[in-house]
Short mmCIF file of C-alpha atoms in Angstrom, two decimals:
data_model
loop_
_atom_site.label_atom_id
_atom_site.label_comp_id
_atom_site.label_asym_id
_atom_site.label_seq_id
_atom_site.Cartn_x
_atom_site.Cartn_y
_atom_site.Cartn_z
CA UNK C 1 1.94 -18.22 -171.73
CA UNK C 2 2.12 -17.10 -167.68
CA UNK C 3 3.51 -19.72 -165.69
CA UNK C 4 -0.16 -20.13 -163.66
CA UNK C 5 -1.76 -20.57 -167.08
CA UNK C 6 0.43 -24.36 -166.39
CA UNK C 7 -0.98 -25.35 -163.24
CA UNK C 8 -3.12 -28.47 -162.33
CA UNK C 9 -6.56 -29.56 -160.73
CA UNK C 10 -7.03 -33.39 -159.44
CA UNK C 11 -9.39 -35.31 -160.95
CA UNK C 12 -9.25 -38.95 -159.99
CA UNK C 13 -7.17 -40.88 -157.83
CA UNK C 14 -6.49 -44.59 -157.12
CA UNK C 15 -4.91 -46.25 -154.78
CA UNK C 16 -3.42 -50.01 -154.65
CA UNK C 17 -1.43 -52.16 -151.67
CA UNK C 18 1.40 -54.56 -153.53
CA UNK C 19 2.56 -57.09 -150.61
CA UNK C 20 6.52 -57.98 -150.93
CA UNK C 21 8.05 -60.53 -149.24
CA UNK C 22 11.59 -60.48 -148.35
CA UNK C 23 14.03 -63.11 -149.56
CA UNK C 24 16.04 -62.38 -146.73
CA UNK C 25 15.59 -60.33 -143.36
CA UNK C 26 16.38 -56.97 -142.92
CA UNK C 27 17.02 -55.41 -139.39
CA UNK C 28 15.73 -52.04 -138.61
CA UNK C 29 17.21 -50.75 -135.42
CA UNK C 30 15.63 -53.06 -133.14
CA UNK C 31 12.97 -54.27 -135.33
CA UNK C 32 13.24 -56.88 -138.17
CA UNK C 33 11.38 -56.96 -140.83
CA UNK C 34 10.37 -59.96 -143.43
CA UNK C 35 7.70 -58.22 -145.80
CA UNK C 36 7.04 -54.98 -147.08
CA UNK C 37 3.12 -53.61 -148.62
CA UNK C 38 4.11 -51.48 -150.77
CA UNK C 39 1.20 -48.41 -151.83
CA UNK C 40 1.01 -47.42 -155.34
CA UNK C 41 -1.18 -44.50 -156.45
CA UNK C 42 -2.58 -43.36 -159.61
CA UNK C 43 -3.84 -40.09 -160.42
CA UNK C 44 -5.42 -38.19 -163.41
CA UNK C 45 -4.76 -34.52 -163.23
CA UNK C 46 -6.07 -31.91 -165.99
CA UNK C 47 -4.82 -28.57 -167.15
CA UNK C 48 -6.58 -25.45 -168.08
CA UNK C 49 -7.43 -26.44 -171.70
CA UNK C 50 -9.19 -29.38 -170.32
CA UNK C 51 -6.53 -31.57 -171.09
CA UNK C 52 -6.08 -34.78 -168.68
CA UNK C 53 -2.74 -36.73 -167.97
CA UNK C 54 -2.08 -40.01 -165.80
CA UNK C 55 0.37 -40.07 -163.44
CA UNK C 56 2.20 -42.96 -160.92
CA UNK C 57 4.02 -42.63 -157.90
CA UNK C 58 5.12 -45.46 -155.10
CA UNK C 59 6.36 -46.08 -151.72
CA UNK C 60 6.90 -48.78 -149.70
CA UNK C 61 5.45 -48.44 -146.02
CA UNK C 62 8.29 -49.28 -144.04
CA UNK C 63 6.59 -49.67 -140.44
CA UNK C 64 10.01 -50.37 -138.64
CA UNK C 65 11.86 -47.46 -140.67
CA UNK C 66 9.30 -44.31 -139.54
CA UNK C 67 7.80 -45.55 -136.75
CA UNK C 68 10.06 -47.27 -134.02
CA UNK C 69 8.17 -48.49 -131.36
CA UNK C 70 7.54 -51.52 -129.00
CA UNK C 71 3.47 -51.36 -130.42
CA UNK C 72 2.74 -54.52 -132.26
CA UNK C 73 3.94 -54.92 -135.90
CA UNK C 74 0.79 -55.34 -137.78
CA UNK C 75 -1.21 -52.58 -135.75
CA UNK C 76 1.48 -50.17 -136.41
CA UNK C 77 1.30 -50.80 -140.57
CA UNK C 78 -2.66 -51.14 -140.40
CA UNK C 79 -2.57 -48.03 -139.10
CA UNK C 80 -0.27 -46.80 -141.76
CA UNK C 81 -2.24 -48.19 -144.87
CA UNK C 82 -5.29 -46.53 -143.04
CA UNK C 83 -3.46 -43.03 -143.02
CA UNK C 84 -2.55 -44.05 -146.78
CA UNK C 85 -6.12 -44.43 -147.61
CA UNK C 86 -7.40 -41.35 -145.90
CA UNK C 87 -5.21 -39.17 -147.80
CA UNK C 88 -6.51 -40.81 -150.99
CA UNK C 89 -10.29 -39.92 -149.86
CA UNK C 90 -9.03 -36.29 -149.33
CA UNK C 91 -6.90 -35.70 -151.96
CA UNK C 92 -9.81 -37.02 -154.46
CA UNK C 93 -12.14 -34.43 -153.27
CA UNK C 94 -9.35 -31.55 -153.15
CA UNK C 95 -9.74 -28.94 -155.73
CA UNK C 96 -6.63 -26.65 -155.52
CA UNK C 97 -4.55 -25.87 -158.43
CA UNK C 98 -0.74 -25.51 -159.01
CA UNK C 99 2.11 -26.62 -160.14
CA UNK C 100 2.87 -30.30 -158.89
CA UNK C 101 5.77 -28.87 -155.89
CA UNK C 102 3.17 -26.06 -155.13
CA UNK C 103 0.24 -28.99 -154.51
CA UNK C 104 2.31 -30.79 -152.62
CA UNK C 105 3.79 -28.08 -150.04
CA UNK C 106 0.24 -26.57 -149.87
CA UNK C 107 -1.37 -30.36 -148.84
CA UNK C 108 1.70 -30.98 -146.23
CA UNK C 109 1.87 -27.52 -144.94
CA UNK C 110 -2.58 -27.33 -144.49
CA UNK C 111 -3.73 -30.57 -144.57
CA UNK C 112 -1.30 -33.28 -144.04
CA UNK C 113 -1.06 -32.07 -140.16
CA UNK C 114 -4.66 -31.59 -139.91
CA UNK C 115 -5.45 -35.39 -140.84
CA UNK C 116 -2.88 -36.40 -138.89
CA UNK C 117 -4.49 -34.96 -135.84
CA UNK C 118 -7.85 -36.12 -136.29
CA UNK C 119 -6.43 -39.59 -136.79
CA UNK C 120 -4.58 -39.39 -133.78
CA UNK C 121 -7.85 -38.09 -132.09
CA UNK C 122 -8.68 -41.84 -130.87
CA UNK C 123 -5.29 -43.15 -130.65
CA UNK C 124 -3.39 -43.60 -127.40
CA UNK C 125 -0.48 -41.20 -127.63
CA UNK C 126 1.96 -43.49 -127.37
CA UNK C 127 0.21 -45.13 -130.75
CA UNK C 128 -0.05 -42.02 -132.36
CA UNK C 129 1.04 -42.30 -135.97
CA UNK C 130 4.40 -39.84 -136.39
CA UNK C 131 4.59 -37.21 -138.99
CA UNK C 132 7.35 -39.16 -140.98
CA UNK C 133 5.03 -42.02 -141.57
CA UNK C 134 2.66 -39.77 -142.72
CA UNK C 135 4.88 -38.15 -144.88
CA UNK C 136 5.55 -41.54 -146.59
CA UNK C 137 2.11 -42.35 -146.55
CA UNK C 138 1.53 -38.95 -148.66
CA UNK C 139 4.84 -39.79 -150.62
CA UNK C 140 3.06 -42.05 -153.71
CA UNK C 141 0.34 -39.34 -154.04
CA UNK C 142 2.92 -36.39 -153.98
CA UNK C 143 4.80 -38.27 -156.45
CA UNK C 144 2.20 -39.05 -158.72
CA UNK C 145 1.23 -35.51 -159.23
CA UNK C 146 4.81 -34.50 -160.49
CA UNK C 147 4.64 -37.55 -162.88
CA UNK C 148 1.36 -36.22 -164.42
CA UNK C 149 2.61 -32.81 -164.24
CA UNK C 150 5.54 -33.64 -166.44
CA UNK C 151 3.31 -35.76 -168.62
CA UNK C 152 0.32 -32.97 -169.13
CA UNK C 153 2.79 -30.49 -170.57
CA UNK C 154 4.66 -33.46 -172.78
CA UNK C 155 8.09 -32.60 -170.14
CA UNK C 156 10.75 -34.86 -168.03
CA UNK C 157 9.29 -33.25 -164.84
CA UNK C 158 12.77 -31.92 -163.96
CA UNK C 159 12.89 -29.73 -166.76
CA UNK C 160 9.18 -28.00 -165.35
CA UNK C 161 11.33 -26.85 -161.95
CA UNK C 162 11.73 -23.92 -163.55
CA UNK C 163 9.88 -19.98 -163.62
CA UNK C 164 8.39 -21.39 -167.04
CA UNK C 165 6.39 -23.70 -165.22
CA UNK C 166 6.37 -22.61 -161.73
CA UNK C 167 3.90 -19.48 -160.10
CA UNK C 168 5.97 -19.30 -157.06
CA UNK C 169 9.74 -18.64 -156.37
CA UNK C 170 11.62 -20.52 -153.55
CA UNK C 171 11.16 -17.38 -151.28
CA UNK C 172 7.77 -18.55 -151.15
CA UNK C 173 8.36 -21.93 -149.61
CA UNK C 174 11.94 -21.21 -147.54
CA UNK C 175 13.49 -18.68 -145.14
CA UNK C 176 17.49 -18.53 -145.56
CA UNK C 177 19.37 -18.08 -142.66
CA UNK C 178 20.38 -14.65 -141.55
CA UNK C 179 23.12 -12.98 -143.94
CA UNK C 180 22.64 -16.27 -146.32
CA UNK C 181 22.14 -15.42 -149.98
CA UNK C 182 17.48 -14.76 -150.16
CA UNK C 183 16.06 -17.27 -152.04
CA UNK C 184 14.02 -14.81 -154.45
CA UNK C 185 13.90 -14.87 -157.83
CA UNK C 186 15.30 -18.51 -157.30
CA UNK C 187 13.73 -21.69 -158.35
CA UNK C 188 14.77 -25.76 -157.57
CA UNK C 189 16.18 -25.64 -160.73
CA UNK C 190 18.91 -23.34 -159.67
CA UNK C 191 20.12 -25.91 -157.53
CA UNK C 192 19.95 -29.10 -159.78
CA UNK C 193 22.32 -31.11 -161.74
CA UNK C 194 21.35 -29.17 -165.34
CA UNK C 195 22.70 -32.28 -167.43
CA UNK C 196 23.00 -35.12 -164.61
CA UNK C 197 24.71 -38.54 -166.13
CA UNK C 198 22.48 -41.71 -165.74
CA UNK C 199 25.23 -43.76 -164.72
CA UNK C 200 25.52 -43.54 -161.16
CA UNK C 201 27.53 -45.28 -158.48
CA UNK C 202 25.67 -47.24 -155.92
CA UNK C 203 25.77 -47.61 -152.56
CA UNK C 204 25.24 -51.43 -150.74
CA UNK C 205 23.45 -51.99 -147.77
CA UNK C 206 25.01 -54.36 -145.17
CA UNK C 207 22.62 -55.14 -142.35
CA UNK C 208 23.43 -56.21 -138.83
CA UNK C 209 22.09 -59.96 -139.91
CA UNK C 210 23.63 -60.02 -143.06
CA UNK C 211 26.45 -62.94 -143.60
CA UNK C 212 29.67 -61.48 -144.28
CA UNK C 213 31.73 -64.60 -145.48
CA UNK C 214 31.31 -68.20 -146.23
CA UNK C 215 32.43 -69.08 -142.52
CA UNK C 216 28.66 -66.99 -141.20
CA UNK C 217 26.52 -69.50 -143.59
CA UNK C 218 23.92 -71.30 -141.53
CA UNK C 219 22.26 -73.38 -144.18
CA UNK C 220 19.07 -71.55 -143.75
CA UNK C 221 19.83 -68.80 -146.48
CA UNK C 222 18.06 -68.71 -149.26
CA UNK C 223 18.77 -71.22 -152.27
CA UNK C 224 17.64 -68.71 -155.81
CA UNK C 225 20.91 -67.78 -157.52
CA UNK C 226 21.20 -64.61 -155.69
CA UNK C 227 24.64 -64.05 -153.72
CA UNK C 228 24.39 -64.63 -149.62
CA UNK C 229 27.22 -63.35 -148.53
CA UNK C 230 28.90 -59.66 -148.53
CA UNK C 231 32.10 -60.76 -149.92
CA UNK C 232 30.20 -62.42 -152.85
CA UNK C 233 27.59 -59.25 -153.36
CA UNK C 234 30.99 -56.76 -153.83
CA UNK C 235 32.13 -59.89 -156.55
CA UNK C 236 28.87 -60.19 -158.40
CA UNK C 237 27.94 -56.74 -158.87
CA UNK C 238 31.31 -55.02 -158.76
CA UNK C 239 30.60 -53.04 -156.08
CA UNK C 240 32.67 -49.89 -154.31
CA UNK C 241 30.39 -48.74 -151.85
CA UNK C 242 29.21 -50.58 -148.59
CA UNK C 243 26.49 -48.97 -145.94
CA UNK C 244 27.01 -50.61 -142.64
CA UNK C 245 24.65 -50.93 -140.48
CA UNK C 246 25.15 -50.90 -136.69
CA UNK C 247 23.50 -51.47 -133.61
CA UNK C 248 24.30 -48.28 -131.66
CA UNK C 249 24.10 -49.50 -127.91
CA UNK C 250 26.91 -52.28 -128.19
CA UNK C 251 30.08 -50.24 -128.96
CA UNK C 252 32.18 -53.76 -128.87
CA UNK C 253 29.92 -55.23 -131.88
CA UNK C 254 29.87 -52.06 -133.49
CA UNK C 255 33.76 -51.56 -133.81
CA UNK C 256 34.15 -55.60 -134.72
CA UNK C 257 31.47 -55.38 -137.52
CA UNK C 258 33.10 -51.72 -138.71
CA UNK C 259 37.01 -53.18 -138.51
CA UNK C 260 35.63 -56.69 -140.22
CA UNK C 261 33.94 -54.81 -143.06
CA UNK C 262 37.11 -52.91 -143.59
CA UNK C 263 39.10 -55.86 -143.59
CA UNK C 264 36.71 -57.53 -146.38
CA UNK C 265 36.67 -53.93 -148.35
CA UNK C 266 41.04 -53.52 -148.25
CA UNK C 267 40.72 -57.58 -149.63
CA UNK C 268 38.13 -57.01 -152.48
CA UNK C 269 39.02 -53.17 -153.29
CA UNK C 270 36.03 -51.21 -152.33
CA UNK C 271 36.44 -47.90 -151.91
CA UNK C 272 34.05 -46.38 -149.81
CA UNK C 273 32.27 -47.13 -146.26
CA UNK C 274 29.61 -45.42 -144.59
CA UNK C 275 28.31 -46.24 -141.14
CA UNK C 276 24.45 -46.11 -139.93
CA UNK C 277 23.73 -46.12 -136.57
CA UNK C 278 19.76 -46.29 -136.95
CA UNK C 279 18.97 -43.09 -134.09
CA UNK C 280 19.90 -45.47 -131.31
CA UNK C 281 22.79 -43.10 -129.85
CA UNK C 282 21.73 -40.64 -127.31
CA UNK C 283 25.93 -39.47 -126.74
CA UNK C 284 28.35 -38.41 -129.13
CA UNK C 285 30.73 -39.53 -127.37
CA UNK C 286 29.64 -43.47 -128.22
CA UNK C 287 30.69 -42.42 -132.01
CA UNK C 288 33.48 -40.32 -131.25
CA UNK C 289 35.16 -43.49 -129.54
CA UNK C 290 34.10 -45.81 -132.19
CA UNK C 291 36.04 -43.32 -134.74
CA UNK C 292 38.74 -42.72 -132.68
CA UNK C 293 39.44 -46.32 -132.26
CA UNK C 294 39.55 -46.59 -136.16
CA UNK C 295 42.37 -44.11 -136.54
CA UNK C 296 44.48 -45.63 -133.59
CA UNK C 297 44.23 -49.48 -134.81
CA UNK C 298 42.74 -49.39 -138.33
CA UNK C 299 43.13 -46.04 -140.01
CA UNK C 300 42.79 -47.46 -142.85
CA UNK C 301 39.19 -48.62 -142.61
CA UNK C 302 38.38 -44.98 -141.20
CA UNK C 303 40.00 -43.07 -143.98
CA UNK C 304 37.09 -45.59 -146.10
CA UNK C 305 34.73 -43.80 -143.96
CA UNK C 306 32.73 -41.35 -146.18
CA UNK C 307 30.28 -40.06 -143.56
CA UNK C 308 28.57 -40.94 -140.66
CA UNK C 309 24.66 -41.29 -141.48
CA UNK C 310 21.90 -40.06 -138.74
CA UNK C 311 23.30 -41.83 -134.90
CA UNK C 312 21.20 -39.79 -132.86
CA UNK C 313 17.51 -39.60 -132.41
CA UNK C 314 15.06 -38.81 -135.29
CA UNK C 315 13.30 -35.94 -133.24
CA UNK C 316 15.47 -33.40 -133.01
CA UNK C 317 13.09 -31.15 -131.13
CA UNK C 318 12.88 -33.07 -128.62
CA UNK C 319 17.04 -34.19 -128.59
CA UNK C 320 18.65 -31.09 -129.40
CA UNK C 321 22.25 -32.72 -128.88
CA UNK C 322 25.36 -31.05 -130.19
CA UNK C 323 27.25 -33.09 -132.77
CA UNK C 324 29.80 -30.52 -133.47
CA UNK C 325 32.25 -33.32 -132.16
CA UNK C 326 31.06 -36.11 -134.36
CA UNK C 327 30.97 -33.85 -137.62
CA UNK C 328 34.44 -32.58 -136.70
CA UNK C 329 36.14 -35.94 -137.60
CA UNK C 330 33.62 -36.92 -140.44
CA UNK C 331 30.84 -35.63 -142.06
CA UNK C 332 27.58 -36.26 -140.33
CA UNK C 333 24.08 -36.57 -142.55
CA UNK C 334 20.56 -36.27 -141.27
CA UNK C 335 18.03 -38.77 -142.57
CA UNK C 336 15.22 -39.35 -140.20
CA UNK C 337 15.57 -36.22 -138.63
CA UNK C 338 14.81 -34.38 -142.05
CA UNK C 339 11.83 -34.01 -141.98
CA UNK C 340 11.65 -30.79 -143.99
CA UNK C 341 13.95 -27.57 -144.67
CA UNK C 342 12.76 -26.74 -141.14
CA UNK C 343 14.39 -29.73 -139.41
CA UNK C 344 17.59 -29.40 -142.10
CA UNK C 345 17.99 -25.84 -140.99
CA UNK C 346 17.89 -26.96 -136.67
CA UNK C 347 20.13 -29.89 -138.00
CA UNK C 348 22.80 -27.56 -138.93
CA UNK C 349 22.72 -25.07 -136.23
CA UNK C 350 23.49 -28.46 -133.75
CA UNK C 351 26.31 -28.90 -136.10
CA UNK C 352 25.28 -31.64 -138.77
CA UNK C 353 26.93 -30.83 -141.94
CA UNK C 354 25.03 -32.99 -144.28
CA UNK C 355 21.56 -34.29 -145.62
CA UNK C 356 20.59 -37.50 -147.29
CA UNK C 357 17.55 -37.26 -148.83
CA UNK C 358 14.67 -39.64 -149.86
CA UNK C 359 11.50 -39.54 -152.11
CA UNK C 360 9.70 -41.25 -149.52
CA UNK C 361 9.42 -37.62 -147.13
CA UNK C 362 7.68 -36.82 -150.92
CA UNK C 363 9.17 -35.23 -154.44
CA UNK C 364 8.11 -32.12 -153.11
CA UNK C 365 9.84 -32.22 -149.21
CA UNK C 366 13.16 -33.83 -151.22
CA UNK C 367 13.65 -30.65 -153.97
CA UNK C 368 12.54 -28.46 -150.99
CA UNK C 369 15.48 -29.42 -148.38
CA UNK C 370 18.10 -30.16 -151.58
CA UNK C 371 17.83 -26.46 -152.10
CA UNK C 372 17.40 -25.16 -148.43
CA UNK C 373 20.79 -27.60 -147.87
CA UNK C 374 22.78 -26.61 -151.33
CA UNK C 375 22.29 -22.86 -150.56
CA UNK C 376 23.71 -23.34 -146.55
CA UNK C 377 26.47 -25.42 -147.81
CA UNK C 378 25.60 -28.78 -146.36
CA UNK C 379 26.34 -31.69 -148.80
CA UNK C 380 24.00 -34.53 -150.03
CA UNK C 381 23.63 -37.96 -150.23
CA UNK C 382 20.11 -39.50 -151.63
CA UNK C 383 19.61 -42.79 -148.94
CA UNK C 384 17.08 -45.80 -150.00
CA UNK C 385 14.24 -47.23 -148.04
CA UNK C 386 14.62 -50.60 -150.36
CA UNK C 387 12.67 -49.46 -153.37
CA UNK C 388 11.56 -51.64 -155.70
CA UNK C 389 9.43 -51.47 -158.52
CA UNK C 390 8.24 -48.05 -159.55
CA UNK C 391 9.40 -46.79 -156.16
CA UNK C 392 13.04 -47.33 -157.55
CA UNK C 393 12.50 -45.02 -160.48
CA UNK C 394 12.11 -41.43 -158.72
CA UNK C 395 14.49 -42.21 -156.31
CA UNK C 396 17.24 -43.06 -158.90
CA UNK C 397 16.45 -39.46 -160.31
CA UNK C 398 16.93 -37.50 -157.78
CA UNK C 399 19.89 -38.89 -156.85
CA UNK C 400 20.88 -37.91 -160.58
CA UNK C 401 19.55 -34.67 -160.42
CA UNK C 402 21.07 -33.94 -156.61
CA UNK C 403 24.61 -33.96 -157.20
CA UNK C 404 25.35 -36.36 -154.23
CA UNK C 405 28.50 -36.51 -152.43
CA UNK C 406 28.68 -40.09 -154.15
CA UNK C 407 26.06 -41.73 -155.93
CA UNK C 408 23.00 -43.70 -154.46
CA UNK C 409 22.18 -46.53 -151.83
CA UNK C 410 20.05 -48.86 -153.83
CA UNK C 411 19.01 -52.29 -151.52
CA UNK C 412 16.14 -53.63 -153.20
CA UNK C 413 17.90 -56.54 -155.32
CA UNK C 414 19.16 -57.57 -152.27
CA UNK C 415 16.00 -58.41 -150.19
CA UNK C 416 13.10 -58.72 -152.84
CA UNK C 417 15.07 -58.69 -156.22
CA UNK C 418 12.23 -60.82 -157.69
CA UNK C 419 9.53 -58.26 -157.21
CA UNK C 420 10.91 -55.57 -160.00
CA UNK C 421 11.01 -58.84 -162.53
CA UNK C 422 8.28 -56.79 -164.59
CA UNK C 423 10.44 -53.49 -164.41
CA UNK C 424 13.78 -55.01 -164.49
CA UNK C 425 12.67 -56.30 -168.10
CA UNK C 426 12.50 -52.23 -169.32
CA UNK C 427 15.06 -51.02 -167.11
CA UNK C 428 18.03 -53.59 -166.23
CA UNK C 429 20.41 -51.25 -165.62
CA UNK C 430 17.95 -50.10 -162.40
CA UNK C 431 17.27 -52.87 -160.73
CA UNK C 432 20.55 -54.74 -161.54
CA UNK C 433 24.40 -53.41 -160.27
CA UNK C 434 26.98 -53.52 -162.48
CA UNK C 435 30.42 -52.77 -161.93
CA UNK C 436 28.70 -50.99 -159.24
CA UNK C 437 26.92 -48.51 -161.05
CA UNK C 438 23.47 -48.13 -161.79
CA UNK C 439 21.87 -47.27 -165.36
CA UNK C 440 19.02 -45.52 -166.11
CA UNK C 441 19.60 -44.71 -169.41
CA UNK C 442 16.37 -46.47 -170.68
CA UNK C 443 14.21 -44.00 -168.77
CA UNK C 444 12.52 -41.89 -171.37
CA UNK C 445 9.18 -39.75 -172.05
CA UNK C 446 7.56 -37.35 -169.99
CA UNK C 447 6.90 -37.37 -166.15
CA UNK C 448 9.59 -40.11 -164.61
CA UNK C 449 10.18 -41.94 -167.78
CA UNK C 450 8.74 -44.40 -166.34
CA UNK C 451 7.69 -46.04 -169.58
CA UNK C 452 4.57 -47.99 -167.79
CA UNK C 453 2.77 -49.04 -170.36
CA UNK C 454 5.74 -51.18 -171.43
CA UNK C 455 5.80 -52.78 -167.78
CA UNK C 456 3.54 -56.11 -167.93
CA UNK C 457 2.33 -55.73 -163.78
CA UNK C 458 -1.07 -56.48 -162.58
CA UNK C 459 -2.01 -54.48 -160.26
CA UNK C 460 -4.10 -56.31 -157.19
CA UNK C 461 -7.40 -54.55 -156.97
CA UNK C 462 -7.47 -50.95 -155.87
CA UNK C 463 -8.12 -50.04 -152.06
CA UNK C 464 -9.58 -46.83 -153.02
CA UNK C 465 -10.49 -44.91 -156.09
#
């Protein structure tokens, strides 16, 4: 059987809006945030036989994360569950066929844009919605599809990543560099963990407001059995791994929170540090000092250092600063600024050397850039935008399926650990750390594994569909 004779139509979709409230706040850059809505779409897709398969996929729309902006708050996500529900109109009425990757490149690269524009038609520019919140708003569907993909033809969808199942080659969707090795006759899953373990080492996010000891208590934390300090997160859940957030325009603070958190990891034996700066540096030099600093009075806290994550403005376009410096003393990984293999490929000719990728640019966008990256050399890392619920499920496999430079961030049990209770009860080992691992060894069946039927969640009432 041809590989086309697998492809996919749409048939239905659905779309529903899951508000999350945080136990605690969580600081983006210069916006904090205290709830989440969280989209979750379903889709029915159907293969040539007539055959029809459900699929899920999930995002959370994290207004501070893609769209930075002094606009108010609530017009900002509005506008984002909007965009969310236009795409589910469209996509419901689409009729191309495919192989769930080809859908989804084939909706970004012809339609995604085009909706974007005519949304932005009546928007003030400076209100314009930006094309990484759109990307997260198409995210759930994207996701969806390669869950009903895998499901229609009875396959974990990253064994269908293949020429079995696939029409087109990676030529198709990428251009290599000049003299780099072409990408025909080459497929994602030439550049995927063939046998990935699903016991993987996870990553903890500290955030600028986050206590680090006893002594930063105020009284006002939350009182529901959960740890509120750093020191007692790395004791409860055995963790190796912290990701520090920073601030980015306050080099003082910045070094005292890095050489604090270094102190706490040397006391409690974590291994590992990365630093996030949140795109609010505009000079390498702010970083280079920071570092510097490190291996003059604490080199031990900046041999901890793993990599530096994304300092420097998201739009790279428009910033086109060269961070050969920065990358020179540690590795330095895009994450807002990846967009797509397009953006990873500018990222490395200003001299970034890595990529951390996330499900929320889409499934599709994610595999696309691992294998752009992979073949140029860069490294990995798979970052979190606090996924809970379905969302976590996805983004715990392609950090499986990646081969990371070390493991996963996973953040959700730290700010809304409460709102996975239904999924936590089929999958502990994903929505609880132990020993500083994560375990998704109970994901099974076709598509994600996601094993929904098992998951006792009512779903508020759909928005569309």
């Amino acid at each position: 059987m041809s590989s086309s004779s697998k492809n996919i139509v749409l048939r239905e979709v659905s779309l529903h809006f899951l508000p999350v409230e945080m136990r605690v706040p969580l600081k983006f850059g210069n916006q904090v945030l205290s709830s989440v809505t969280c989209a979750r779409a379903r889709v029915v897709v159907e293969g040539h036989t007539g055959k029809t398969a459900t699929g899920w996929g999930e995002t959370p729309l994290s207004v501070g994360w893609v769209w930075p902006s002094s606009i108010d708050y609530e017009e900002r996500h509005t506008a984002m569950k909007d965009f969310t529900i236009l795409i589910a109109k469209t996509l419901n009425q689409w009729t191309e066929s495919g192989h769930a990757m080809e859908l989804g490149y084939d909706f970004i690269e012809h339609q995604l844009h085009r909706l974007q524009d005519d949304f932005n038609t009546y928007r003030a520019p400076e209100a314009a919605l930006p094309h990484l919140a759109a990307l997260v708003c198409f995210s759930l569907f994207d996701i969806a599809i390669h869950d009903a993909y895998g499901k229609l033809h009875d396959r974990p969808v990253y064994e269908t990543y293949n020429g079995e199942f696939l029409s087109r080659t990676l030529a198709d969707f990428l251009e290599p560099l000049a003299g780099a090795t072409s990408f025909e006759g080459k497929y994602p899953a030439d550049f995927l963990v063939a046998k990935p373990s699903l016991k993987v080492p996870v990553w903890h996010l500290v955030g600028g407001l986050d206590p680090l000891s006893e002594d930063e208590l105020t009284g006002s934390e939350p009182q529901d059995g959960y740890p509120t300090t750093l020191i007692n997160w790395i004791r409860e859940d055995g963790l190796d791994c912290l990701k520090v957030k920073l601030r980015g325009n306050d080099a003082t603070w910045d070094y005292d929170r890095l050489a604090k958190i270094g102190r706490i990891s040397r006391e409690t034996g974590v291994t590992w540090l990365t630093t996030d700066f949140n795109c609010t540096v505009t000079d390498p030099t702010y970083v280079n000092d920071i570092l510097d600093r490190l291996i003059l009075e604490d080199p031990v806290t900046y041999q901890k250092i793993l990599y530096v994550e994304q300092p420097f403005p998201y739009d790279l376009e428009a910033n086109r600063i060269d961070v050969r410096s920065v990358s020179a003393r540690k590795p330095l990984f895009m994450d807002e600024s990846a967009h797509d293999w397009r953006y990873v490929r500018l990222g490395r000719e200003l001299g970034w050397t890595g990529v951390a990728l996330k499900t929320c640019k889409t499934q599709t966008g994610a595999l696309l850039s691992l294998c752009w990256a992979k073949a140029h050399g860069m490294t990995l890392m798979v970052q979190d935008l606090t996924n809970p619920m379905l969302a976590q499920v996805p983004h715990f496999l392609l950090a499986a399926h990646a081969g990371t430079i070390m493991g996963v961030e996973s953040n959700a049990m730290q700010f809304y650990p409460e709102a996975s209770a239904p999924e936590r009860k089929i999958h502990p080992g994903l929505y609880r750390r132990q020993q500083g691992i994560l375990d998704g060894s109970t994901l099974s069946g076709p598509g994600f594994g996601y094993r929904v039927d098992e998951i006792q969640r009512e779903l508020p009432d759909a928005v569309f569909g």
